[in-house]
mmCIF file of C-alpha atoms and ligand atoms in Angstrom:
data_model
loop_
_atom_site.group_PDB
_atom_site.id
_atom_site.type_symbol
_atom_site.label_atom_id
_atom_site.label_comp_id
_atom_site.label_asym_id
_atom_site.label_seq_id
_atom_site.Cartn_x
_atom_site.Cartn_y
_atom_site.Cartn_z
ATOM 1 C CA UNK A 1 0.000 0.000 0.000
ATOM 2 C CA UNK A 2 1.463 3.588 -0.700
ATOM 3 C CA UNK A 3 2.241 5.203 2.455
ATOM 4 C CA UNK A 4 -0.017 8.324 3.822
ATOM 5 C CA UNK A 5 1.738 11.415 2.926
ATOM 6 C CA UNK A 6 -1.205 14.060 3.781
ATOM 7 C CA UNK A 7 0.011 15.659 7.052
ATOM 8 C CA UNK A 8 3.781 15.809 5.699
ATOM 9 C CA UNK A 9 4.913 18.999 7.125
ATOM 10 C CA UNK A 10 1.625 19.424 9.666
ATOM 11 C CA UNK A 11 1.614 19.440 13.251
ATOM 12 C CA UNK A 12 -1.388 17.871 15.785
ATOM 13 C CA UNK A 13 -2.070 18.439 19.199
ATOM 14 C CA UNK A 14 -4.326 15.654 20.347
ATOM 15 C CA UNK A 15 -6.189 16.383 23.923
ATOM 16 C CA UNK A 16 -6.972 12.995 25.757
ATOM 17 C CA UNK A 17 -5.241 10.900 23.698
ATOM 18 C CA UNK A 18 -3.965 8.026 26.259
ATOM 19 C CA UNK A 19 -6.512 5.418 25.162
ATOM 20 C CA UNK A 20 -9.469 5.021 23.170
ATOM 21 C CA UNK A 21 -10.581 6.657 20.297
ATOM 22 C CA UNK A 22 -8.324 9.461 20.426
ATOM 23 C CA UNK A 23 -5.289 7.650 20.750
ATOM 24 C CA UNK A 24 -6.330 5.995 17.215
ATOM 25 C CA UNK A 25 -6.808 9.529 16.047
ATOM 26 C CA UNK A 26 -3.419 10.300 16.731
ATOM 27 C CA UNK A 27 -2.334 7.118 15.346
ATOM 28 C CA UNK A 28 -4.187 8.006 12.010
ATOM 29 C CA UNK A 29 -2.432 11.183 12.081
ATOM 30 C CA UNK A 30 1.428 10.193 13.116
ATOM 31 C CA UNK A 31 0.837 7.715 10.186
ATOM 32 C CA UNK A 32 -0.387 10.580 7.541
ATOM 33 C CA UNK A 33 3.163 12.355 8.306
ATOM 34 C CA UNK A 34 2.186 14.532 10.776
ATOM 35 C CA UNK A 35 4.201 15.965 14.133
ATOM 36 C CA UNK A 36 1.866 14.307 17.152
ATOM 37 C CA UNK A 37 1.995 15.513 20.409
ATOM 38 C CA UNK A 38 -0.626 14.301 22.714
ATOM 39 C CA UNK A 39 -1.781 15.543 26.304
ATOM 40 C CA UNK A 40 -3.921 13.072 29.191
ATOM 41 C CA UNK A 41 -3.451 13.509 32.744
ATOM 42 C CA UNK A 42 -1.754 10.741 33.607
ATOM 43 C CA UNK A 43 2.382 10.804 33.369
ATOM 44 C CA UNK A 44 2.383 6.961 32.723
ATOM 45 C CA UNK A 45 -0.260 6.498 30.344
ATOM 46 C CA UNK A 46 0.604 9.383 28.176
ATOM 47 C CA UNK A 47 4.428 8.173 27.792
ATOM 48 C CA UNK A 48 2.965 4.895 27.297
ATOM 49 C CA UNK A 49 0.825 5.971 24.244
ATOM 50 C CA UNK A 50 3.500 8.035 23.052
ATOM 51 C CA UNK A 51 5.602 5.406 22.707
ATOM 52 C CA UNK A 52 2.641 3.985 20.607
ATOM 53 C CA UNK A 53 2.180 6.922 18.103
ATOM 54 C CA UNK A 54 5.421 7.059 17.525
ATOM 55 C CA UNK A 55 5.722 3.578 15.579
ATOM 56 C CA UNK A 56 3.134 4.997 13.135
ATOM 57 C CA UNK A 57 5.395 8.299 12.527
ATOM 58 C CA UNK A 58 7.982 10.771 13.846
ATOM 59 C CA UNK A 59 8.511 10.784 17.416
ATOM 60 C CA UNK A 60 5.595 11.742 19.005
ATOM 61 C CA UNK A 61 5.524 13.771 22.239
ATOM 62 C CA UNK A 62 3.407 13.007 25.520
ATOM 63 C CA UNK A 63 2.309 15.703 27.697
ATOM 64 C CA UNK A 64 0.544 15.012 31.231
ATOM 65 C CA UNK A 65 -1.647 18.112 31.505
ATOM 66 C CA UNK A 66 -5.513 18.026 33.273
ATOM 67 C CA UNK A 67 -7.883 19.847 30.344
ATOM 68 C CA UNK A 68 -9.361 21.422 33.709
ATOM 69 C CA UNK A 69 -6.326 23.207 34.153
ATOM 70 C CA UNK A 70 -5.492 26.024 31.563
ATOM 71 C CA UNK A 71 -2.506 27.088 32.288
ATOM 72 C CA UNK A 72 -1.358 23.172 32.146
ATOM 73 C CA UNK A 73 -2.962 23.287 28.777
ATOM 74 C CA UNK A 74 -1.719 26.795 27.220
ATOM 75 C CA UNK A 75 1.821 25.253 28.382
ATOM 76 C CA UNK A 76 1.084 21.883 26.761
ATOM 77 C CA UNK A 77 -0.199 24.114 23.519
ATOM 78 C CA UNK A 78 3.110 26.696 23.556
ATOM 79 C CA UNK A 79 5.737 23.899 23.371
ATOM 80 C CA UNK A 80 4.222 22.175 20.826
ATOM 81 C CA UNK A 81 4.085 25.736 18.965
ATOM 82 C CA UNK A 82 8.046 25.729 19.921
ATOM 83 C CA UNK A 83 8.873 22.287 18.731
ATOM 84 C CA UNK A 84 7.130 22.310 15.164
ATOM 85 C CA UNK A 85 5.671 25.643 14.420
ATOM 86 C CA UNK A 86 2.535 26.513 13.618
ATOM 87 C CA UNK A 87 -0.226 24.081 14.598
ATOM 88 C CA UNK A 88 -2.405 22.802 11.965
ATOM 89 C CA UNK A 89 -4.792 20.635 13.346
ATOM 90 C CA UNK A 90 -6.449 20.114 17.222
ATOM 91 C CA UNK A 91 -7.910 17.489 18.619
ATOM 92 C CA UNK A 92 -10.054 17.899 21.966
ATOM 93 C CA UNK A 93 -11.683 14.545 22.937
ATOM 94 C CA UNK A 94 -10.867 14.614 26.634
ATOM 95 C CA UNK A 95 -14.373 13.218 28.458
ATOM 96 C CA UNK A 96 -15.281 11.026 31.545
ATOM 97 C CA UNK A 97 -18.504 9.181 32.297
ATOM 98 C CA UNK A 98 -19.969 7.432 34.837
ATOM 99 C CA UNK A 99 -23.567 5.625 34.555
ATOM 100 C CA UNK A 100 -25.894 7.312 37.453
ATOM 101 C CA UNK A 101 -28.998 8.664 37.890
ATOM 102 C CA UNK A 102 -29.548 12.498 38.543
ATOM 103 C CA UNK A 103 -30.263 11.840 41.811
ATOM 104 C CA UNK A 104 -27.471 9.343 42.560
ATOM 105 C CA UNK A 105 -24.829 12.201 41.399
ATOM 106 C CA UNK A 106 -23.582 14.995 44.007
ATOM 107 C CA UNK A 107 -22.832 18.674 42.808
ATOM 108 C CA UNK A 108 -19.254 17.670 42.472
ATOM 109 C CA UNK A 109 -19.806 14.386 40.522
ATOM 110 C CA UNK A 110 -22.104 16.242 37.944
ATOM 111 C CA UNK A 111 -19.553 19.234 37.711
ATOM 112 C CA UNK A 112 -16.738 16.987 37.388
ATOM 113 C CA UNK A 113 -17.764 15.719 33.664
ATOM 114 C CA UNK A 114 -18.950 18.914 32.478
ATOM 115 C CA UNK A 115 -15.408 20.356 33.644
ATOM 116 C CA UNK A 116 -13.489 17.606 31.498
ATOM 117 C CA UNK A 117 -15.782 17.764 28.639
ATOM 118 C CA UNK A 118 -17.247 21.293 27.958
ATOM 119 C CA UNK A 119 -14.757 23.377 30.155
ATOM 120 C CA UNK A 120 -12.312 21.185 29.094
ATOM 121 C CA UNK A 121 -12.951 21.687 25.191
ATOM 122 C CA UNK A 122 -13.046 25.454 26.114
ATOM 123 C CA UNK A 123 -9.868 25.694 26.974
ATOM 124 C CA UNK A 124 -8.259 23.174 24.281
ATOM 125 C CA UNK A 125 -10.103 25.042 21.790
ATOM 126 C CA UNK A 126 -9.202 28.736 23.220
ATOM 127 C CA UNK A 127 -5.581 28.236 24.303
ATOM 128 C CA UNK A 128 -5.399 27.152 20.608
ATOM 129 C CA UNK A 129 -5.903 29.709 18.875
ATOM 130 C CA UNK A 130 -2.631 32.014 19.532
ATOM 131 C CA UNK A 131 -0.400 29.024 18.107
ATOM 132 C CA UNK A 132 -2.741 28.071 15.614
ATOM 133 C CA UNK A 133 -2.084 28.055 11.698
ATOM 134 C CA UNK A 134 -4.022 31.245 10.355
ATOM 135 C CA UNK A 135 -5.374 30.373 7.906
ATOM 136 C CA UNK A 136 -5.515 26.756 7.505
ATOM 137 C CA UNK A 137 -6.418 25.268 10.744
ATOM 138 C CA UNK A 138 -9.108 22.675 11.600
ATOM 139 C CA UNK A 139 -10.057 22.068 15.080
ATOM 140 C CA UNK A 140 -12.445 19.125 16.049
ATOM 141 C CA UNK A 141 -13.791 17.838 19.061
ATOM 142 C CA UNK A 142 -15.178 14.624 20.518
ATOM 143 C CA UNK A 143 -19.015 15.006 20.922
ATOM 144 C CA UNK A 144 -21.318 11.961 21.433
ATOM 145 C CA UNK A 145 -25.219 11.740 20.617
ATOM 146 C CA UNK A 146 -25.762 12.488 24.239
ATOM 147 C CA UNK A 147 -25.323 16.324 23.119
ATOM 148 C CA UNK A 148 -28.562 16.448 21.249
ATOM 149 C CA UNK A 149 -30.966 12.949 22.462
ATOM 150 C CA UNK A 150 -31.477 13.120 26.400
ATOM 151 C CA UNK A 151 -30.005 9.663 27.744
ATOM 152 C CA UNK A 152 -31.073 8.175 31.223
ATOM 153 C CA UNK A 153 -28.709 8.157 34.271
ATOM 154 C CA UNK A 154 -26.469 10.372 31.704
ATOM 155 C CA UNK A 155 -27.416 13.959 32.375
ATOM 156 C CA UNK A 156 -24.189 14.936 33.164
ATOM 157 C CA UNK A 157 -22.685 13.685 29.729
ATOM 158 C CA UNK A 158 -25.830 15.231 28.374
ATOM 159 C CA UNK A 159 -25.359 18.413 29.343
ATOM 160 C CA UNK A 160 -21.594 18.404 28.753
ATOM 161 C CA UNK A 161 -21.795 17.129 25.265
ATOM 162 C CA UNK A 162 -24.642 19.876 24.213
ATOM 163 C CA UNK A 163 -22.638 22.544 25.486
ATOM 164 C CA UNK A 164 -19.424 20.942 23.025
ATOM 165 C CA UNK A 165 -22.244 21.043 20.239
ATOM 166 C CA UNK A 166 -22.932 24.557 20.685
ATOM 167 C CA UNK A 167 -19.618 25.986 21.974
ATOM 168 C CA UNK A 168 -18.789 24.236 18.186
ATOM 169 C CA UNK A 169 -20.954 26.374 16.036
ATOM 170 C CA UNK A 170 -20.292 29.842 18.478
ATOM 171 C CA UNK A 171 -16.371 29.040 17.605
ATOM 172 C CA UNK A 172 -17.257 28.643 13.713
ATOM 173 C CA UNK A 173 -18.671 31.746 13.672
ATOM 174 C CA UNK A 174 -16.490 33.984 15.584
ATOM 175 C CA UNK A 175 -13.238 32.295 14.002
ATOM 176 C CA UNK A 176 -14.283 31.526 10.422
ATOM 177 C CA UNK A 177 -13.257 34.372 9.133
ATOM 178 C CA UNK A 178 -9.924 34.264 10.118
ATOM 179 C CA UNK A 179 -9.727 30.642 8.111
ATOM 180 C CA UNK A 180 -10.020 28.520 11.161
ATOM 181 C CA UNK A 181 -12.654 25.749 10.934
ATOM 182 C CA UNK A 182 -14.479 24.425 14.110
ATOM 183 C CA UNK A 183 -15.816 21.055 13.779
ATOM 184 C CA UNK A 184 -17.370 17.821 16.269
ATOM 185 C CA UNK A 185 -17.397 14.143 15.227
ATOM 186 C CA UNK A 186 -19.856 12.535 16.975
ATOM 187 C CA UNK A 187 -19.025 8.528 17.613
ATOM 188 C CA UNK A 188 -21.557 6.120 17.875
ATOM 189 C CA UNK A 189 -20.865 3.044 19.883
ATOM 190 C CA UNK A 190 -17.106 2.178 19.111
ATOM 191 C CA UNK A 191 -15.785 -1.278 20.353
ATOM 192 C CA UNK A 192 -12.828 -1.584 22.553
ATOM 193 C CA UNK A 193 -13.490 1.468 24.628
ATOM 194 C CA UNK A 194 -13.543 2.823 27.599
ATOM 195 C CA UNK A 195 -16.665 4.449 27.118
ATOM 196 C CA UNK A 196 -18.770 1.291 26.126
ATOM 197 C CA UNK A 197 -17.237 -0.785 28.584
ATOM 198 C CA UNK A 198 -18.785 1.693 31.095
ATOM 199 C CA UNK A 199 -22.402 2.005 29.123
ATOM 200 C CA UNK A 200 -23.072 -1.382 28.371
ATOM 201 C CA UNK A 201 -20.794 -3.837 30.543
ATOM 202 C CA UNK A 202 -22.807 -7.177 29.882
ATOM 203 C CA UNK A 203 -22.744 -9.202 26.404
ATOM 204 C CA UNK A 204 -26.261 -8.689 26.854
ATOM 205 C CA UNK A 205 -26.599 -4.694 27.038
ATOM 206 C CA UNK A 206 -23.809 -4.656 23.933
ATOM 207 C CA UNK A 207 -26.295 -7.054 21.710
ATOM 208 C CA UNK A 208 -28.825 -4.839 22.703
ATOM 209 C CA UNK A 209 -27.051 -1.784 21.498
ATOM 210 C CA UNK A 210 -26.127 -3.415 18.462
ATOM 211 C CA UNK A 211 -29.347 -4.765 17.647
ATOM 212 C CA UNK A 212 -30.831 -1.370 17.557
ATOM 213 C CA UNK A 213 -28.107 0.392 15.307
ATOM 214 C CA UNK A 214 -28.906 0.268 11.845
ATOM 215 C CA UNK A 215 -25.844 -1.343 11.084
ATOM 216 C CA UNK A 216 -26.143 -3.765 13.531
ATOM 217 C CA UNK A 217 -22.682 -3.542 14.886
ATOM 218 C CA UNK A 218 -19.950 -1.143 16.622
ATOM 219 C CA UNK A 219 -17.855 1.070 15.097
ATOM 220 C CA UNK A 220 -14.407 0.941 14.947
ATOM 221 C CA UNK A 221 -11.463 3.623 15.669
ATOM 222 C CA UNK A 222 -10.543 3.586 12.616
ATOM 223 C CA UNK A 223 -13.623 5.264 11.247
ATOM 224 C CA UNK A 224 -14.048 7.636 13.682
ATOM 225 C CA UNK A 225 -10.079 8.211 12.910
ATOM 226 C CA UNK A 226 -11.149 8.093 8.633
ATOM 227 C CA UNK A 227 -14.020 11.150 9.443
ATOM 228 C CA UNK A 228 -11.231 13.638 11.642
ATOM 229 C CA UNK A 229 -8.765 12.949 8.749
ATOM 230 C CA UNK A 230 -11.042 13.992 6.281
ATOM 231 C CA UNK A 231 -11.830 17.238 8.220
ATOM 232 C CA UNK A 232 -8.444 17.665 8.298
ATOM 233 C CA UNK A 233 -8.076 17.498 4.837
ATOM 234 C CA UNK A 234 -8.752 20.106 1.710
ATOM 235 C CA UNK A 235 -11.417 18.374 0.611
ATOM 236 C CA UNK A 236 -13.125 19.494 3.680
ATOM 237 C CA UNK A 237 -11.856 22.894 3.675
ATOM 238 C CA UNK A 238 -15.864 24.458 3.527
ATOM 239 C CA UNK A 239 -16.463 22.228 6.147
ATOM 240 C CA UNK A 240 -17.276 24.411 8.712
ATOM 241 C CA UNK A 241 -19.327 24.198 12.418
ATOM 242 C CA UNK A 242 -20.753 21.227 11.666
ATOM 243 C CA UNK A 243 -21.492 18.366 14.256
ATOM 244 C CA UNK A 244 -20.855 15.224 12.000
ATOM 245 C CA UNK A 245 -22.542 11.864 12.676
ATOM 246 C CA UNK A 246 -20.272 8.901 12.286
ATOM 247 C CA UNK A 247 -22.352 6.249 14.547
ATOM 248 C CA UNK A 248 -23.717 3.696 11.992
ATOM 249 C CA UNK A 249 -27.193 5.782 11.926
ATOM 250 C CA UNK A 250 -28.113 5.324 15.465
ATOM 251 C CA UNK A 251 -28.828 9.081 15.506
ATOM 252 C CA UNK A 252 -32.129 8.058 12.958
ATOM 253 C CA UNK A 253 -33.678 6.268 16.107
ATOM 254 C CA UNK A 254 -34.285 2.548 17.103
ATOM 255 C CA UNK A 255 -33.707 0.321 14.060
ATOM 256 C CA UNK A 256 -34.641 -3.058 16.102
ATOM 257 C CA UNK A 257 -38.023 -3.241 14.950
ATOM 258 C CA UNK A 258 -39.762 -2.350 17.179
ATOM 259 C CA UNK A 259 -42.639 0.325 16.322
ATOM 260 C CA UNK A 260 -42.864 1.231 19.751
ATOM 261 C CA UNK A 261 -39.291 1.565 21.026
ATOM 262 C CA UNK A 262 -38.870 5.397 20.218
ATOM 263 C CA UNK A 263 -42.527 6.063 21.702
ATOM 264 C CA UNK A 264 -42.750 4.229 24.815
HETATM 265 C C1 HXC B 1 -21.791 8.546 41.050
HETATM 266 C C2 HXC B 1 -19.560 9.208 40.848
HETATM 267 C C3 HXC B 1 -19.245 7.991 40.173
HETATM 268 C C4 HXC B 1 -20.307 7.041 39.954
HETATM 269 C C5 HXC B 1 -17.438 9.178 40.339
HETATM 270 N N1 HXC B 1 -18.412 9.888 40.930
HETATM 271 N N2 HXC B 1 -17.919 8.026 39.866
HETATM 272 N N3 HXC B 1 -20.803 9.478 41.267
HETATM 273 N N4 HXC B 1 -21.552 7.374 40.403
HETATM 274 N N5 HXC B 1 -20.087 5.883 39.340
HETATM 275 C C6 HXC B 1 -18.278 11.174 41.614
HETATM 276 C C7 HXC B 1 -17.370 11.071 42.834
HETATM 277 O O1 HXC B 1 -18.021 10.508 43.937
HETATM 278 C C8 HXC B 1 -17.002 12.541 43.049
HETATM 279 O O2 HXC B 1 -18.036 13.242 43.692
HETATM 280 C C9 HXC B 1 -16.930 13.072 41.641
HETATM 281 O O3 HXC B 1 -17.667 12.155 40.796
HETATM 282 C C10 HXC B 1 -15.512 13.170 41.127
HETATM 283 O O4 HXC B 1 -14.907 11.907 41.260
HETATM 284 P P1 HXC B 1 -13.319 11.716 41.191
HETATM 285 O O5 HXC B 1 -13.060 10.259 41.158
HETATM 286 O O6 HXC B 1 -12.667 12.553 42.231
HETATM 287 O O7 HXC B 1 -13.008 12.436 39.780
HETATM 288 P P2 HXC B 1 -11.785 12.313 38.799
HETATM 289 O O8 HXC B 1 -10.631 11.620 39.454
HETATM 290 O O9 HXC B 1 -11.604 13.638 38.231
HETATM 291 O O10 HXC B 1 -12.325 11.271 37.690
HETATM 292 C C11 HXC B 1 -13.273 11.649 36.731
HETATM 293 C C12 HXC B 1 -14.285 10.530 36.468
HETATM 294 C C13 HXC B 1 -13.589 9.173 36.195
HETATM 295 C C14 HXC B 1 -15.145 11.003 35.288
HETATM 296 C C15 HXC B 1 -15.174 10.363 37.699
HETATM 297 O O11 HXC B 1 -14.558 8.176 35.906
HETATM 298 C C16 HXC B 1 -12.613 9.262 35.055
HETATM 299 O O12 HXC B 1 -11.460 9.621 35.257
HETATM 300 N N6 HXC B 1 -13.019 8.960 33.793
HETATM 301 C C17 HXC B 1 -12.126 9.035 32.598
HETATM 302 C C18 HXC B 1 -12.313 7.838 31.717
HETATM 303 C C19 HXC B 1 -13.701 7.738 31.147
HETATM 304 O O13 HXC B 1 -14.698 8.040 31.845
HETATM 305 N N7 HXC B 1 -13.779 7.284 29.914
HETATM 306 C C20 HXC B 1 -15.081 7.148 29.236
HETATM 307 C C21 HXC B 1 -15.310 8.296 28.322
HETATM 308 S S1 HXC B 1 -16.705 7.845 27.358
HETATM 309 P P3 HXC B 1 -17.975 13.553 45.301
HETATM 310 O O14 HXC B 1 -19.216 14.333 45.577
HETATM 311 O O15 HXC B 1 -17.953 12.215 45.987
HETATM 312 O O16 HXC B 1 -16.713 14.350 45.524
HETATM 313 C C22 HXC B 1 -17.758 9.119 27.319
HETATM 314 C C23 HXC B 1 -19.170 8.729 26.944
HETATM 315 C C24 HXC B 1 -19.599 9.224 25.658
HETATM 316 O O17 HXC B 1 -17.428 10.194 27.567
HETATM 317 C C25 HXC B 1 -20.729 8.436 25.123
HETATM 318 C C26 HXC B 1 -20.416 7.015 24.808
HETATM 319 C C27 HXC B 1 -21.486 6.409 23.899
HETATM 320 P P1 NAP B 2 -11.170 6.779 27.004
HETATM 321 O O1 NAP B 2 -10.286 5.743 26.401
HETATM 322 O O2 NAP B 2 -11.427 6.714 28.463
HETATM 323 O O3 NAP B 2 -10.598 8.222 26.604
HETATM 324 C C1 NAP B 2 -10.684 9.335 27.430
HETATM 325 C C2 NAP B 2 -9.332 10.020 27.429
HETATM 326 O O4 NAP B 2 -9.436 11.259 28.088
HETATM 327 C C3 NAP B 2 -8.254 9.208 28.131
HETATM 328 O O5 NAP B 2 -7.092 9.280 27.334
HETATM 329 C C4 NAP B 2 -8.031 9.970 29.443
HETATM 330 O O6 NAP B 2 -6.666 9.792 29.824
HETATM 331 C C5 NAP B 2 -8.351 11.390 29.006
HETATM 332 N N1 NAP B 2 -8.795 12.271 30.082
HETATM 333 C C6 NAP B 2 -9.820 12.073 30.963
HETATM 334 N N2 NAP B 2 -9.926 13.116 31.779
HETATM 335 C C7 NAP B 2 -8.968 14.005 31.395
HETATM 336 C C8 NAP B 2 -8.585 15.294 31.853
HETATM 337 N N3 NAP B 2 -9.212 15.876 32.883
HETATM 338 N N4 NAP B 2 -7.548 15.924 31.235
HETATM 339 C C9 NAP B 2 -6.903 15.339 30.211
HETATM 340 N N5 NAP B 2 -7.222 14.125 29.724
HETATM 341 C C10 NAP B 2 -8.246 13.471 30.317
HETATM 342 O O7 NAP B 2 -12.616 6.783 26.324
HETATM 343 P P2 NAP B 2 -13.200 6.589 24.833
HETATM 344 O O8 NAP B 2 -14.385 5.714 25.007
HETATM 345 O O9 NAP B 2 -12.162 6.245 23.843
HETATM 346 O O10 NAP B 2 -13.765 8.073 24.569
HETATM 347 C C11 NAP B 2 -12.996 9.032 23.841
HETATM 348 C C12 NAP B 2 -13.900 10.172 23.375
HETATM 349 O O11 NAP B 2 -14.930 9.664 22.530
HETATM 350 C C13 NAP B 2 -14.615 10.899 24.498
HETATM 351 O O12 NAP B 2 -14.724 12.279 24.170
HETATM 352 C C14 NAP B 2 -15.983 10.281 24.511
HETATM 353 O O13 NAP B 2 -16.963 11.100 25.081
HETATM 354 C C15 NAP B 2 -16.196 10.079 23.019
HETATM 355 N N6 NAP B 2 -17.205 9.064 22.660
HETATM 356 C C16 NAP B 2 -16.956 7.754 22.903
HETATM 357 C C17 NAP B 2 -17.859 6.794 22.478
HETATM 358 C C18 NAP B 2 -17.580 5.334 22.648
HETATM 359 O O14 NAP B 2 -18.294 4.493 22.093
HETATM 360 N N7 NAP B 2 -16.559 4.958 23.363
HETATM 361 C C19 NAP B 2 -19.044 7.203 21.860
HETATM 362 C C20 NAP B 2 -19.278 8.556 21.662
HETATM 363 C C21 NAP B 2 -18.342 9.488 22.055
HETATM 364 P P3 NAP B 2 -6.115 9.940 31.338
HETATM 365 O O15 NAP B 2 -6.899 8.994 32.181
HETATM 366 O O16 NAP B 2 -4.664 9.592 31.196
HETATM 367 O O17 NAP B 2 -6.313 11.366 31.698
#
């Protein structure tokens, strides 16, 4: 296969990149050519997954740095600015969940995932924008179809992942004209994660949530990894403030048959 040259010369900065989804991201981008350097909070996991991206590419940098903290972040953002220049591309898919009810969730527990995700994105997004390419760059972040269907015993994810949505399209507006493009990809259930381990931990809740997907399956990394590289690329370069779907169709409603299941 000819190798991925389409981030030659670029530079990412990939926010919660340790595991998961992101750290296939990154993956996808070290292997397009690009300068990587990721951020998680913790010291071990970040070197670890470092040490990962960089078989795909260049050597990759790993950064511990909480997206609750900004200064940790602008810090995080400046040396990658005084490594490789310019950046061309950011990533912000930092998130935690939990499964719990409103009302089995204190103050703290509900502030605590609307501080990684939406305050979190925030501050990716803003401490950006001084080292970003101008024009040329394309930021993204990690949404989930929490952010516009309300989800039992996920209000906190809810809430979090509406405020990405619209903190998205506020962005596009304000910094559009300056050639900077502000985009979401929203996953659908992707196998191997953290995140569906936590929202369906049987075999029987994951049949379940396959059964109702149009597709009838998971998604992988890989094509939530295909979708940022695309808005990442020129062919995407009108691609602006958009919150883009890439969950199988599960965001069309209950595909399991049942007539009932999106009324009841
Ligand atoms: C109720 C809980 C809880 C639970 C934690 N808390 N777990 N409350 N039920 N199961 C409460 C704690 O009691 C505490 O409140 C508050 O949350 C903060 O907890 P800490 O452990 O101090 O927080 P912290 O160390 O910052 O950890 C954050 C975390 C943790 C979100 C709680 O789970 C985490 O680090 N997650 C990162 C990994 C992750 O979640 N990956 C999945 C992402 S998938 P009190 O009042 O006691 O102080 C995703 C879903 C998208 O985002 C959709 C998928 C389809
Ligand atoms: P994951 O592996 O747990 O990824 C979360 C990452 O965020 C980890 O690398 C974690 O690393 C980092 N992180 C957490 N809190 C942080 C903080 N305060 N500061 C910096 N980094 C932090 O989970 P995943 O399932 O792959 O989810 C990745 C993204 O996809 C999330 O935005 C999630 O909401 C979204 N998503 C997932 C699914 C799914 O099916 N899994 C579906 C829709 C959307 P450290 O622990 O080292 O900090």
């Amino acid at each position: 296969m000819a190798q991925d040259t389409q981030l030659v010369g670029k530079t990412c900065f990939v926010a919660g990149a340790s595991s998961g989804i992101n750290l296939g991201i990154a993956k996808r981008f070290a292997a397009a050519g690009a300068n990587v350097v990721i951020i998680s909070r913790s010291e071990e996991k970040i070197a670890a997954a470092a040490q990962e991206v960089s078989a795909f590419g260049k050597p990759c940098i790993g950064i511990a740095a909480d997206v609750r903290d900004y200064a940790a972040v602008e810090a995080a953002l400046k040396r990658t600015h005084t490594e490789f220049g310019d950046i061309d591309i950011v990533l912000s898919g930092a998130a935690g969940n939990f499964v719990a009810p409103a009302l089995g969730m204190s103050a703290n527990g509900f502030k605590t995932v609307v501080d990684i995700d939406l305050i979190g994105t925030f501050n990716v997004l803003r401490a950006s924008f001084e080292f970003l390419r101008r024009p040329g760059a394309s930021l993204i972040s990690i949404t989930a179809g929490q952010g516009d269907r309300p989800s039992m015993f996920q209000a906190h994810v809810c809430a979090a992942k509406a405020g990405i949505n619209m903190l998205t399209k506020c962005l596009a507006l304000e910094w559009g004209p300056g050639g900077v493009r502000v985009n979401a990809v929203s996953p659908g259930p992707i196998a191997d994660t953290e995140g569906m381990a936590r929202l369906a931990s049987t075999p029987e809740a994951e049949e379940r949530v396959k059964s109702r997907n149009p597709m009838r399956r998971y998604g992988t990394k890989d094509e939530i990894a295909d979708m940022c590289l695309f808005l990442s690329s020129d062919q995407a370069k009108y691609v602006n403030g958009a919150i883009i779907p890439v969950d199988g169709g599960s965001g069309c409603g209950d595909a399991s048959g049942n007539a009932l299941a999106n009324y009841a």
